Coordinates of C-alpha atoms and ligand atoms in Angstrom, one line a residue:
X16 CA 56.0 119.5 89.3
X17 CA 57.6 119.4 93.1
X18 CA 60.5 117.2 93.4
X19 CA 58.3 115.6 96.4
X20 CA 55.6 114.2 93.2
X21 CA 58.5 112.5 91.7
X22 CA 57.9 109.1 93.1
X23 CA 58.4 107.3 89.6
X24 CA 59.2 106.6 86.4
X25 CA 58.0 109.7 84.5
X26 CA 59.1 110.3 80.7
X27 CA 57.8 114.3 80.4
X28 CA 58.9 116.2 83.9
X29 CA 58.6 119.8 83.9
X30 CA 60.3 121.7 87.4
X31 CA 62.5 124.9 88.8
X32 CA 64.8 123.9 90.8
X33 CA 68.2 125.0 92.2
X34 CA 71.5 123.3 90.9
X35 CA 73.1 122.2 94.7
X36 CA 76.2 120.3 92.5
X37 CA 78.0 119.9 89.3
X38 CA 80.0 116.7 88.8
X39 CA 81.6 115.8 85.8
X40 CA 82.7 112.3 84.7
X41 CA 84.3 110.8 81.2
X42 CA 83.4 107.3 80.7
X43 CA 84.7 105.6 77.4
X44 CA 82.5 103.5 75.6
X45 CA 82.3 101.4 72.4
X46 CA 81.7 104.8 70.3
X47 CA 84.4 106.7 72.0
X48 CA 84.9 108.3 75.1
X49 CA 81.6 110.8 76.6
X50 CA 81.6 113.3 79.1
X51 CA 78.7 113.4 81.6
X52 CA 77.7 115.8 84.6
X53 CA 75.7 114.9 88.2
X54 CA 75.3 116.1 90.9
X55 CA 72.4 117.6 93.3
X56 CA 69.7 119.8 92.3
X57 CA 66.6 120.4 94.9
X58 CA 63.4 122.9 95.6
X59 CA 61.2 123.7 98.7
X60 CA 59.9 120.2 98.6
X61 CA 63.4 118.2 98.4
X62 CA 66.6 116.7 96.6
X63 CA 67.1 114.9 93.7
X64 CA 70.1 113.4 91.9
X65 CA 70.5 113.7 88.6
X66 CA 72.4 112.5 85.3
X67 CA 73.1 114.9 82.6
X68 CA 74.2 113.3 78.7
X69 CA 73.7 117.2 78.1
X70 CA 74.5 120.2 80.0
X71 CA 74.6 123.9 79.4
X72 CA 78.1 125.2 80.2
X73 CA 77.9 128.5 81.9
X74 CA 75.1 126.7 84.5
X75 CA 76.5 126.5 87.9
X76 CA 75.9 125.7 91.3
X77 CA 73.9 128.0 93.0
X78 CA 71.9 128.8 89.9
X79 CA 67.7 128.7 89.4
X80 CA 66.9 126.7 86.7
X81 CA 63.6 125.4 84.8
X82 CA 64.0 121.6 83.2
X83 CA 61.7 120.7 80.5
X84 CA 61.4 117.1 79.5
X85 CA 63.2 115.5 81.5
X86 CA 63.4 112.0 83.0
X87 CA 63.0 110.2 86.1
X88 CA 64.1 106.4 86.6
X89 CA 64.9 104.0 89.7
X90 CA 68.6 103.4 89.9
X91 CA 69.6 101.9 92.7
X92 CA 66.4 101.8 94.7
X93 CA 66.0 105.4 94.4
X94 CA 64.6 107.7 91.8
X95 CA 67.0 109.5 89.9
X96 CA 66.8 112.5 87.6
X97 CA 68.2 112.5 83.6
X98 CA 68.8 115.2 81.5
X99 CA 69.5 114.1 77.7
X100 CA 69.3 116.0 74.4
X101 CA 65.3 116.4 74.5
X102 CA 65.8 118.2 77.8
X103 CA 65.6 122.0 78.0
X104 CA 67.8 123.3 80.9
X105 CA 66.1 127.4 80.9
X106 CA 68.4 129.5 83.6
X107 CA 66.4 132.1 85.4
X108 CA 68.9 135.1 85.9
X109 CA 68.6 136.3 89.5
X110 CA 66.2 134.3 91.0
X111 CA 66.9 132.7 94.0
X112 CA 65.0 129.7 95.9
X113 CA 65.1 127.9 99.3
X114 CA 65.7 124.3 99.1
X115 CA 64.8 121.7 101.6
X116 CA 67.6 119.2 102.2
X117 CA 67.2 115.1 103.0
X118 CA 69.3 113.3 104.6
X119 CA 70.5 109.8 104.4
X120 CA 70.7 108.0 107.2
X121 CA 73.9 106.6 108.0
X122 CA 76.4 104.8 110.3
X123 CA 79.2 105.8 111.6
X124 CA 81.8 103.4 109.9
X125 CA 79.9 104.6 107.1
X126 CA 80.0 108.3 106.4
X127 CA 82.6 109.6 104.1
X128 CA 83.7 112.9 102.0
X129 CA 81.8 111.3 99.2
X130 CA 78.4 112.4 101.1
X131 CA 79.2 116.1 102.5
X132 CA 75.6 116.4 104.8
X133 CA 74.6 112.9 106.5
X134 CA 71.8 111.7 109.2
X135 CA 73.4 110.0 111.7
X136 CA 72.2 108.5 115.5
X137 CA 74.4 107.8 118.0
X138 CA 75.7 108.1 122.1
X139 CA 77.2 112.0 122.6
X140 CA 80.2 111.5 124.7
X141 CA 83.2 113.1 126.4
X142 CA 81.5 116.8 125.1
X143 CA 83.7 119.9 126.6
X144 CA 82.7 123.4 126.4
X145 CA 85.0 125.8 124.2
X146 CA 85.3 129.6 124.2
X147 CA 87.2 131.5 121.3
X148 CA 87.1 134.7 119.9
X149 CA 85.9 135.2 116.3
X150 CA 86.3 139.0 115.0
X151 CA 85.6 140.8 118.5
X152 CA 82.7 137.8 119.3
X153 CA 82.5 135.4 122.3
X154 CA 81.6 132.2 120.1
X155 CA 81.1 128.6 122.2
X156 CA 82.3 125.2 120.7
X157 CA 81.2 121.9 122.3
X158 CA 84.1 119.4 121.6
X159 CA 83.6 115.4 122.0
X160 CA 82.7 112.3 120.3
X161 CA 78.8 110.2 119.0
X162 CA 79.0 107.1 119.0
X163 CA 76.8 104.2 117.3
X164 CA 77.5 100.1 117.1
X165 CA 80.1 101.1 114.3
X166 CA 82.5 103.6 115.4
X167 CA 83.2 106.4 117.1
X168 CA 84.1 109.6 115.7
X169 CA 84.9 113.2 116.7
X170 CA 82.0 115.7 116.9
X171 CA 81.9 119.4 117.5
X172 CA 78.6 121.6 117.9
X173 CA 79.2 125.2 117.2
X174 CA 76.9 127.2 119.5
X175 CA 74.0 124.1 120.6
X176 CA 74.7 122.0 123.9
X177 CA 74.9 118.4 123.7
X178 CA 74.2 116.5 126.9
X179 CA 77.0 113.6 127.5
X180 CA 75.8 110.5 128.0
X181 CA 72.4 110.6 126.0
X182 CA 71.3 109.2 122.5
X183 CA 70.6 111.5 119.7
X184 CA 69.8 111.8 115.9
X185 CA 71.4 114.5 114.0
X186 CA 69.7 115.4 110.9
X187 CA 72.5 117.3 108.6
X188 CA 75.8 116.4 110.2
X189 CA 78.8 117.9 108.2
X190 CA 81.5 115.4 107.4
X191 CA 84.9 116.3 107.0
X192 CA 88.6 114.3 107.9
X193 CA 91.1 115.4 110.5
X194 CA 94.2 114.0 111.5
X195 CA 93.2 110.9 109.0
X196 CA 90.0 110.2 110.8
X197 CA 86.5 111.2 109.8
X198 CA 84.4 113.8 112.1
X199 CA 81.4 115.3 112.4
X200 CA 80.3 118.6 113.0
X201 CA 76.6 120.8 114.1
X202 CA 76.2 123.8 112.3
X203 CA 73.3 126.7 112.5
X204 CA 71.5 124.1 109.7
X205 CA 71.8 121.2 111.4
X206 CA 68.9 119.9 113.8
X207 CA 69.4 117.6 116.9
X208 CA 67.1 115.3 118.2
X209 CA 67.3 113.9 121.8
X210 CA 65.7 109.9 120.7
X211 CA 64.9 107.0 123.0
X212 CA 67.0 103.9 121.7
X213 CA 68.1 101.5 124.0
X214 CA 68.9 99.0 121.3
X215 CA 72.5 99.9 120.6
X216 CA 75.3 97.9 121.0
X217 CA 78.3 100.2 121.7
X218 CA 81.1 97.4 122.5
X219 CA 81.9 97.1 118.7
X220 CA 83.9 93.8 118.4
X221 CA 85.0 93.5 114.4
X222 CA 87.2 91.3 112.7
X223 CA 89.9 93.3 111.1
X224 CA 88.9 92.0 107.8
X225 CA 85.3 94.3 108.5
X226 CA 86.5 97.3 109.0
X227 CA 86.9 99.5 105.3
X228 CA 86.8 102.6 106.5
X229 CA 88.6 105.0 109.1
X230 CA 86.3 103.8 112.3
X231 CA 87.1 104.4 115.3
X232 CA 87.1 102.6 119.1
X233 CA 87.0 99.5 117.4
X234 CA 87.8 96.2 119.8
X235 CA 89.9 93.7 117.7
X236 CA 91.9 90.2 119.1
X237 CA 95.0 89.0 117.5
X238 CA 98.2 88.1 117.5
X239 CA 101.6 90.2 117.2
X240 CA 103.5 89.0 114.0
X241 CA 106.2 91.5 114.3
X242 CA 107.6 93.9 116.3
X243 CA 109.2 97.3 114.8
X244 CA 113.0 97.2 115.5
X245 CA 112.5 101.3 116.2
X246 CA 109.9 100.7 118.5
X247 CA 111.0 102.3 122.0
X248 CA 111.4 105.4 124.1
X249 CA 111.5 108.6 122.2
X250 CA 112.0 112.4 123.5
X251 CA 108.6 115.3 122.5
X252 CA 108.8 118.8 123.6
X253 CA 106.8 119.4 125.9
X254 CA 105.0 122.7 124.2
X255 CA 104.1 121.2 121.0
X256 CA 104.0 117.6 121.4
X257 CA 106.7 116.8 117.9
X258 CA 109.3 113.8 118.1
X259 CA 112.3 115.4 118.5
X260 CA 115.2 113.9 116.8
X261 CA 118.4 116.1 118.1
X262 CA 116.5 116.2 121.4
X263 CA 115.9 120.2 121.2
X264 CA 112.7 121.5 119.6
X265 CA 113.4 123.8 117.1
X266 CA 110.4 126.0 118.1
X267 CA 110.8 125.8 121.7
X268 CA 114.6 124.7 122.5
X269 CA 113.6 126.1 126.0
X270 CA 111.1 124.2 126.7
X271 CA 111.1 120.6 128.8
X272 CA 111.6 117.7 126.8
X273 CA 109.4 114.5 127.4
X274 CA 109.7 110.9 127.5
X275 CA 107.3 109.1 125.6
X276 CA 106.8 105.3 123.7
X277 CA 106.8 105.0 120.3
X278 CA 105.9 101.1 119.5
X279 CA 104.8 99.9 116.2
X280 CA 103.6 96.1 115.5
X281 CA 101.4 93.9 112.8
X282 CA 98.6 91.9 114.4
X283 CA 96.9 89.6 112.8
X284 CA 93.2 87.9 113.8
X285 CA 93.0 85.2 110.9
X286 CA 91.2 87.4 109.0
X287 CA 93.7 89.7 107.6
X288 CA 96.7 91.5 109.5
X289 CA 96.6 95.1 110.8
X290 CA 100.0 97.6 110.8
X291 CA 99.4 99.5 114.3
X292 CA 100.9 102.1 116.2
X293 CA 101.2 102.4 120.0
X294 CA 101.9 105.4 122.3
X295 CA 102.5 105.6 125.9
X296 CA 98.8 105.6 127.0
X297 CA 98.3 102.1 125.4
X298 CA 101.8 100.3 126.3
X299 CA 102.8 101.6 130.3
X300 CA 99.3 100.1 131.8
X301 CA 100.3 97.3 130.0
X302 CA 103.7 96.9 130.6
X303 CA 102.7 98.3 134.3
X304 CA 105.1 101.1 134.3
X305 CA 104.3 104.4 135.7
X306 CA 104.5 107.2 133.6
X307 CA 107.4 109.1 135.7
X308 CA 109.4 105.6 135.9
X309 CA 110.0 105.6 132.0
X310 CA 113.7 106.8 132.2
X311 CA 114.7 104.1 134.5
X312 CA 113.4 101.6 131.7
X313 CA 115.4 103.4 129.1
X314 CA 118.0 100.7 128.5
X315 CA 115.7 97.9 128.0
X316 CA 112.5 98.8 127.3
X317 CA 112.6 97.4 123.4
X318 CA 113.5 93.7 125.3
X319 CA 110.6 94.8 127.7
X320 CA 107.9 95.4 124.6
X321 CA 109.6 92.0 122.6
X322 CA 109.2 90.4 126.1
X323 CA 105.2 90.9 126.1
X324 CA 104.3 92.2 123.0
X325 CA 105.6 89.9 120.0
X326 CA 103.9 86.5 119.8
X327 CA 101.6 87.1 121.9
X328 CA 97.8 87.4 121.7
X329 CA 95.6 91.1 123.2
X330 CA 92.9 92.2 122.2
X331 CA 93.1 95.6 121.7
X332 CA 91.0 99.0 121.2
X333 CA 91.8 101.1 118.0
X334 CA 90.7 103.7 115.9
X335 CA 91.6 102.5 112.2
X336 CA 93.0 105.5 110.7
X337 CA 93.2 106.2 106.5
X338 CA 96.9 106.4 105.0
X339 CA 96.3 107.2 101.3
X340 CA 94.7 104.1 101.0
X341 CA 95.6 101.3 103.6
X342 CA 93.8 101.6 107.0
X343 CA 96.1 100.8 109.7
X344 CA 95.4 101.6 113.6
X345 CA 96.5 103.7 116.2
X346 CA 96.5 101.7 119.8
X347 CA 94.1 103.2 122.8
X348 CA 94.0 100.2 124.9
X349 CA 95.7 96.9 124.7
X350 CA 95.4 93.5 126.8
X351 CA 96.3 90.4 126.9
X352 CA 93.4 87.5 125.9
X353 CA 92.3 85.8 129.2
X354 CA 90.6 82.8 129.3
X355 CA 86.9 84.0 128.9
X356 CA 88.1 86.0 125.5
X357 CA 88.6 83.2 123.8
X358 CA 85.5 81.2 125.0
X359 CA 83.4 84.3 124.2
X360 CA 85.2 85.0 120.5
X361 CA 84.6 80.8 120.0
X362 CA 80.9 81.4 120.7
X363 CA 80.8 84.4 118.3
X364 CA 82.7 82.4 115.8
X365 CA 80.4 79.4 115.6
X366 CA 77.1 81.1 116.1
X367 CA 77.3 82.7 112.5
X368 CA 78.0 79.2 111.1
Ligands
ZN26 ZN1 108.0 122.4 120.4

Protein backbone atom coordinates (compact mmCIF):
# COMPACT_ATOMS: atom_id res chain seq x y z
CA UNK A 1 0.00 0.00 0.00
CA UNK A 2 0.72 4.01 -0.55
CA UNK A 3 0.24 5.99 2.46
CA UNK A 4 -2.22 8.09 0.07
CA UNK A 5 -4.76 4.51 0.04
CA UNK A 6 -4.84 4.81 3.77
CA UNK A 7 -8.07 6.62 4.15
CA UNK A 8 -9.41 4.13 6.96
CA UNK A 9 -9.63 1.88 9.42
CA UNK A 10 -7.57 -1.09 8.05
CA UNK A 11 -6.49 -4.07 10.39
CA UNK A 12 -3.65 -5.82 7.81
CA UNK A 13 -1.41 -2.84 6.15
CA UNK A 14 1.50 -3.73 4.39
CA UNK A 15 4.02 -0.48 3.18
CA UNK A 16 7.90 0.94 2.82
CA UNK A 17 8.21 3.92 4.01
CA UNK A 18 10.82 6.28 5.52
CA UNK A 19 10.98 6.93 9.38
CA UNK A 20 10.87 11.10 9.24
CA UNK A 21 10.71 10.93 13.46
CA UNK A 22 11.25 8.94 16.55
CA UNK A 23 9.51 10.13 19.77
CA UNK A 24 9.44 8.34 22.80
CA UNK A 25 7.04 8.66 25.69
CA UNK A 26 6.45 6.64 29.19
CA UNK A 27 2.94 6.62 30.31
CA UNK A 28 2.12 4.73 33.59
CA UNK A 29 -0.75 2.71 33.73
CA UNK A 30 -2.74 0.34 35.95
CA UNK A 31 -0.05 -2.64 34.99
CA UNK A 32 2.91 -0.40 35.43
CA UNK A 33 4.62 2.09 33.69
CA UNK A 34 5.06 1.44 29.35
CA UNK A 35 7.24 3.08 27.05
CA UNK A 36 5.96 4.03 23.63
CA UNK A 37 7.52 5.68 20.39
CA UNK A 38 5.77 8.23 17.58
CA UNK A 39 6.60 10.16 15.41
CA UNK A 40 6.47 10.73 11.37
CA UNK A 41 7.08 8.21 8.80
CA UNK A 42 6.01 9.03 4.98
CA UNK A 43 6.66 7.74 1.16
CA UNK A 44 6.27 9.40 -2.38
CA UNK A 45 2.54 9.59 -1.85
CA UNK A 46 2.54 11.38 1.82
CA UNK A 47 2.83 11.46 5.77
CA UNK A 48 1.57 9.57 8.33
CA UNK A 49 1.74 9.49 12.13
CA UNK A 50 2.15 6.74 13.83
CA UNK A 51 2.05 4.90 17.48
CA UNK A 52 4.52 2.29 18.23
CA UNK A 53 3.65 -0.29 21.59
CA UNK A 54 6.70 -1.99 19.79
CA UNK A 55 9.79 -0.72 18.26
CA UNK A 56 13.00 -2.09 16.95
CA UNK A 57 15.90 -0.25 18.75
CA UNK A 58 18.67 0.37 16.31
CA UNK A 59 15.71 1.89 13.69
CA UNK A 60 16.28 5.54 13.24
CA UNK A 61 15.28 8.50 11.49
CA UNK A 62 16.27 8.60 8.10
CA UNK A 63 16.01 4.89 7.76
CA UNK A 64 13.76 2.70 4.83
CA UNK A 65 11.62 0.52 6.39
CA UNK A 66 8.82 -2.22 5.31
CA UNK A 67 5.83 -2.59 8.09
CA UNK A 68 3.87 -5.65 7.96
CA UNK A 69 0.58 -5.81 9.81
CA UNK A 70 0.06 -2.93 10.88
CA UNK A 71 -2.87 -0.68 11.89
CA UNK A 72 -4.57 2.29 10.88
CA UNK A 73 -7.40 4.05 13.16
CA UNK A 74 -9.05 7.75 13.29
CA UNK A 75 -7.76 9.53 16.32
CA UNK A 76 -8.49 12.80 16.39
CA UNK A 77 -10.18 13.20 13.03
CA UNK A 78 -7.32 11.94 11.30
CA UNK A 79 -5.97 8.54 10.40
CA UNK A 80 -3.22 7.41 12.40
CA UNK A 81 -0.70 4.60 12.09
CA UNK A 82 -0.05 1.67 15.08
CA UNK A 83 2.62 -0.54 15.27
CA UNK A 84 1.96 -3.35 18.15
CA UNK A 85 3.51 -6.81 18.81
CA UNK A 86 1.87 -8.44 15.51
CA UNK A 87 3.69 -5.72 13.51
CA UNK A 88 6.93 -6.58 11.55
CA UNK A 89 9.13 -3.38 11.36
CA UNK A 90 11.83 -5.05 8.27
CA UNK A 91 14.85 -2.27 7.82
CA UNK A 92 16.07 -2.12 4.27
CA UNK A 93 19.95 -1.36 4.67
CA UNK A 94 20.85 1.33 2.13
CA UNK A 95 17.93 2.17 0.50
CA UNK A 96 16.92 5.46 0.31
CA UNK A 97 13.32 7.11 -0.74
CA UNK A 98 11.88 10.57 -1.53
CA UNK A 99 9.03 11.46 0.59
CA UNK A 100 6.31 13.86 -0.18
CA UNK A 101 5.49 16.19 2.75
CA UNK A 102 1.81 17.69 3.89
CA UNK A 103 1.24 20.42 5.55
CA UNK A 104 -1.20 21.56 8.06
CA UNK A 105 -2.66 24.53 7.63
CA UNK A 106 -2.26 26.88 10.32
CA UNK A 107 -2.62 30.34 11.91
CA UNK A 108 -0.30 32.40 13.04
CA UNK A 109 -1.15 32.52 16.82
CA UNK A 110 -1.05 29.01 16.22
CA UNK A 111 2.19 27.62 14.99
CA UNK A 112 4.63 26.36 17.47
CA UNK A 113 8.03 24.09 17.90
CA UNK A 114 5.67 21.26 18.51
CA UNK A 115 4.99 21.31 14.46
CA UNK A 116 8.56 21.99 12.88
CA UNK A 117 7.05 22.45 8.91
CA UNK A 118 3.55 24.32 8.82
CA UNK A 119 1.13 25.85 5.88
CA UNK A 120 0.46 29.11 6.66
CA UNK A 121 -1.42 32.34 4.63
CA UNK A 122 -0.92 35.61 5.38
CA UNK A 123 -0.09 39.64 4.32
CA UNK A 124 4.10 39.83 3.56
CA UNK A 125 5.19 43.00 4.99
CA UNK A 126 7.99 45.33 5.85
CA UNK A 127 10.40 42.55 3.49
CA UNK A 128 14.20 44.12 3.17
CA UNK A 129 16.75 42.66 0.91
CA UNK A 130 19.91 41.13 2.72
CA UNK A 131 23.43 40.35 1.23
CA UNK A 132 26.00 38.11 3.23
CA UNK A 133 28.66 36.08 2.53
CA UNK A 134 28.57 32.33 3.05
CA UNK A 135 32.04 30.46 2.36
CA UNK A 136 33.25 32.80 -0.69
CA UNK A 137 29.21 33.06 -1.90
CA UNK A 138 27.01 36.09 -2.48
CA UNK A 139 23.75 34.59 -0.74
CA UNK A 140 20.47 37.05 -0.54
CA UNK A 141 18.10 37.09 2.61
CA UNK A 142 14.67 38.79 2.45
CA UNK A 143 13.96 39.95 6.05
CA UNK A 144 10.19 41.10 7.18
CA UNK A 145 7.05 39.94 8.71
CA UNK A 146 3.31 37.71 7.23
CA UNK A 147 0.72 38.55 8.78
CA UNK A 148 -2.86 36.82 9.12
CA UNK A 149 -6.08 37.90 11.55
CA UNK A 150 -3.99 36.25 14.41
CA UNK A 151 -0.63 37.65 14.67
CA UNK A 152 2.23 38.81 13.14
CA UNK A 153 5.42 37.16 13.12
CA UNK A 154 8.91 37.53 11.67
CA UNK A 155 9.63 35.84 8.29
CA UNK A 156 12.83 35.53 6.35
CA UNK A 157 13.08 33.96 2.69
CA UNK A 158 16.52 32.76 1.85
CA UNK A 159 17.10 33.30 -1.85
CA UNK A 160 13.04 33.79 -3.21
CA UNK A 161 11.54 37.48 -3.36
CA UNK A 162 8.53 38.25 -1.56
CA UNK A 163 6.55 41.21 -2.77
CA UNK A 164 5.34 43.63 0.32
CA UNK A 165 2.15 44.33 0.53
CA UNK A 166 0.51 41.11 -1.21
CA UNK A 167 -1.25 37.98 0.27
CA UNK A 168 0.35 34.61 0.12
CA UNK A 169 0.21 30.88 1.14
CA UNK A 170 3.35 29.28 2.13
CA UNK A 171 3.34 25.56 1.91
CA UNK A 172 6.35 24.31 4.27
CA UNK A 173 7.13 27.31 6.43
CA UNK A 174 10.00 26.40 9.00
CA UNK A 175 9.12 27.42 12.55
CA UNK A 176 11.60 28.25 14.92
CA UNK A 177 11.72 30.99 18.22
CA UNK A 178 13.89 34.11 18.47
CA UNK A 179 14.23 36.54 20.89
CA UNK A 180 11.06 34.75 22.67
CA UNK A 181 8.84 35.18 19.67
CA UNK A 182 7.96 32.56 17.11
CA UNK A 183 9.26 33.12 13.25
CA UNK A 184 9.04 31.76 10.13
CA UNK A 185 11.29 31.10 7.59
CA UNK A 186 11.40 29.95 3.30
CA UNK A 187 13.81 27.49 2.58
CA UNK A 188 14.89 25.80 -0.98
CA UNK A 189 11.78 23.20 0.08
CA UNK A 190 9.37 25.55 0.74
CA UNK A 191 6.79 26.72 -2.05
CA UNK A 192 5.05 30.17 -2.16
CA UNK A 193 1.98 30.92 -3.52
CA UNK A 194 0.86 34.53 -4.47
CA UNK A 195 -3.49 33.87 -3.44
CA UNK A 196 -6.37 36.22 -3.91
CA UNK A 197 -7.97 36.72 -0.36
CA UNK A 198 -9.51 39.82 0.48
CA UNK A 199 -11.29 38.32 3.48
CA UNK A 200 -8.78 38.99 6.15
CA UNK A 201 -9.07 41.00 8.95
CA UNK A 202 -5.63 42.25 9.87
CA UNK A 203 -6.65 44.77 12.89
CA UNK A 204 -6.56 41.87 15.44
CA UNK A 205 -8.40 43.24 18.57
CA UNK A 206 -8.13 40.20 21.48
CA UNK A 207 -8.96 40.19 24.92
CA UNK A 208 -5.86 39.33 26.79
CA UNK A 209 -7.46 36.39 28.23
CA UNK A 210 -7.26 34.96 24.16
CA UNK A 211 -4.04 35.24 23.50
CA UNK A 212 -1.97 31.55 24.62
CA UNK A 213 0.65 31.89 22.61
CA UNK A 214 3.58 34.33 21.68
CA UNK A 215 1.48 36.45 18.89
CA UNK A 216 2.41 39.29 17.84
CA UNK A 217 0.78 43.01 16.83
CA UNK A 218 -1.98 42.29 18.89
CA UNK A 219 -4.40 45.52 19.81
CA UNK A 220 -5.46 45.09 23.52
CA UNK A 221 -7.51 48.03 25.90
CA UNK A 222 -7.03 48.11 29.56
CA UNK A 223 -6.30 49.66 32.38
CA UNK A 224 -2.80 50.28 34.21
CA UNK A 225 -2.91 48.58 37.69
CA UNK A 226 0.62 49.33 38.55
CA UNK A 227 3.48 51.14 37.63
CA UNK A 228 7.21 49.70 38.06
CA UNK A 229 8.97 51.89 40.62
CA UNK A 230 12.30 51.33 38.20
CA UNK A 231 10.50 52.43 35.40
CA UNK A 232 12.49 55.53 33.85
CA UNK A 233 15.30 56.80 31.80
CA UNK A 234 18.16 54.46 31.36
CA UNK A 235 21.72 54.85 29.52
CA UNK A 236 22.52 51.95 26.12
CA UNK A 237 25.68 52.08 24.26
CA UNK A 238 25.22 53.20 21.32
CA UNK A 239 27.20 50.09 19.29
CA UNK A 240 25.43 47.26 20.83
CA UNK A 241 22.25 48.52 22.12
CA UNK A 242 22.83 46.71 26.18
CA UNK A 243 21.58 48.66 29.35
CA UNK A 244 24.45 49.84 30.78
CA UNK A 245 24.53 49.91 34.49
CA UNK A 246 28.10 51.89 35.37
CA UNK A 247 27.22 54.03 32.30
CA UNK A 248 30.46 52.63 30.16
CA UNK A 249 29.94 49.57 27.88
CA UNK A 250 32.24 47.07 28.67
CA UNK A 251 32.64 46.22 24.90
CA UNK A 252 32.74 49.64 23.64
CA UNK A 253 33.68 52.18 26.58
CA UNK A 254 34.40 54.46 23.53
CA UNK A 255 31.47 54.47 22.17
CA UNK A 256 28.41 57.23 22.69
CA UNK A 257 26.16 56.38 25.31
CA UNK A 258 22.26 56.75 24.71
CA UNK A 259 19.30 57.82 26.47
CA UNK A 260 16.52 55.54 26.32
CA UNK A 261 12.92 54.62 28.49
CA UNK A 262 12.65 51.72 30.25
CA UNK A 263 8.89 51.57 31.67
CA UNK A 264 7.24 48.47 32.90
CA UNK A 265 3.41 48.23 33.99
CA UNK A 266 0.33 45.47 34.53
CA UNK A 267 -2.74 46.24 32.52
CA UNK A 268 -5.63 44.71 33.01
CA UNK A 269 -8.92 44.45 30.45
CA UNK A 270 -11.32 42.44 32.84
CA UNK A 271 -10.34 39.49 31.34
CA UNK A 272 -7.16 38.77 32.94
CA UNK A 273 -4.06 41.17 33.54
CA UNK A 274 -0.99 41.48 31.34
CA UNK A 275 2.85 42.28 32.81
CA UNK A 276 4.23 44.62 29.87
CA UNK A 277 7.21 46.28 28.95
CA UNK A 278 7.70 49.70 27.28
CA UNK A 279 10.59 51.34 25.40
CA UNK A 280 11.06 54.72 24.05
CA UNK A 281 9.29 54.14 20.70
CA UNK A 282 6.01 53.37 22.56
CA UNK A 283 6.21 55.97 25.65
CA UNK A 284 7.80 59.58 23.90
CA UNK A 285 4.74 59.88 21.14
CA UNK A 286 2.79 59.33 24.05
CA UNK A 287 4.19 61.41 26.47
CA UNK A 288 4.87 63.90 23.36
CA UNK A 289 8.47 64.21 23.99
CA UNK A 290 10.94 64.32 21.22
CA UNK A 291 13.50 61.86 21.22
CA UNK A 292 16.58 64.44 21.55
CA UNK A 293 14.48 66.35 24.50
CA UNK A 294 14.82 63.08 26.87
CA UNK A 295 17.70 64.54 29.02
CA UNK A 296 15.81 67.65 29.87
CA UNK A 297 13.05 65.22 31.34
CA UNK A 298 15.58 63.34 33.38
CA UNK A 299 14.55 64.55 36.71
CA UNK A 300 10.98 63.86 36.47
CA UNK A 301 10.20 61.63 33.98
CA UNK A 302 8.98 58.64 36.53
CA UNK A 303 6.24 61.51 37.95
CA UNK A 304 5.71 62.17 34.14
CA UNK A 305 4.90 58.19 33.27
CA UNK A 306 2.76 57.94 36.95
CA UNK A 307 1.17 61.23 35.68
CA UNK A 308 -0.31 59.44 32.41
CA UNK A 309 0.34 56.08 32.65
CA UNK A 310 -0.99 54.51 36.02
CA UNK A 311 -4.78 54.44 36.36
CA UNK A 312 -5.40 55.20 33.31
CA UNK A 313 -7.01 53.40 30.38
CA UNK A 314 -4.92 52.89 26.34
CA UNK A 315 -5.26 50.63 24.34
CA UNK A 316 -2.28 49.53 23.26
CA UNK A 317 -0.36 47.37 20.39
CA UNK A 318 1.84 44.44 21.61
CA UNK A 319 3.58 41.47 20.57
CA UNK A 320 2.92 38.82 23.61
CA UNK A 321 6.25 37.40 24.16
CA UNK A 322 6.97 33.65 25.99
CA UNK A 323 9.00 33.77 29.39
CA UNK A 324 9.29 30.10 30.36
CA UNK A 325 5.87 29.90 30.62
CA UNK A 326 3.91 33.25 31.30
CA UNK A 327 3.22 35.41 28.19
CA UNK A 328 3.73 38.89 28.96
CA UNK A 329 4.12 41.92 26.22
CA UNK A 330 6.43 44.13 24.91
CA UNK A 331 4.73 47.77 24.10
CA UNK A 332 4.82 49.05 20.21
CA UNK A 333 2.21 51.56 20.39
CA UNK A 334 0.17 52.85 23.25
CA UNK A 335 -2.95 55.46 23.44
CA UNK A 336 -5.18 56.60 25.43
CA UNK A 337 -9.17 55.20 24.98
CA UNK A 338 -11.10 58.06 23.33
CA UNK A 339 -14.61 58.17 23.24
CA UNK A 340 -15.34 55.98 20.13
CA UNK A 341 -13.11 53.03 21.74
CA UNK A 342 -15.21 52.47 24.16
CA UNK A 343 -18.50 52.69 22.09
CA UNK A 344 -16.91 50.37 19.50
CA UNK A 345 -15.33 47.74 22.35
CA UNK A 346 -19.28 48.05 23.97
CA UNK A 347 -20.61 46.92 20.59
CA UNK A 348 -18.10 44.09 20.32
CA UNK A 349 -18.89 43.13 23.81
CA UNK A 350 -22.66 42.80 23.48
CA UNK A 351 -22.75 41.42 19.99
CA UNK A 352 -21.30 37.91 21.17
CA UNK A 353 -24.00 37.90 23.88
ZN1 LIG B 1 28.39 48.12 23.57
Amino acid sequence: MKIDEILNENNNIDLKVKILSVDKREVTTSKGNTIYHYGLVGDETGVLSYTAWEFPAPIKTGDVVEIKYARSKEYNGRIRLYFDSKTEIILKPGESMDVKNTYREKKLQDISLKEPFVSVTGKVTGMAKKEYNKDGRLLVIYNGFIEDDTSRVRLSSFGKELENGKIYKIKGAKVSEFNKQMELSIGDKTEVFLVNDENINFERNYKIAEITNPAGSINIMGFIITLGTKSGIIKKCSVCNKPLTTGVCPDHPDAKTILDIFSYFTVDDGTKYLQCIAGKNAILPFLNIKNDEIAKYAGDIYTKLNDNLYGHAVKMNVDFIKNDNELSARVNTINNITEADIKNDIILNNSGD
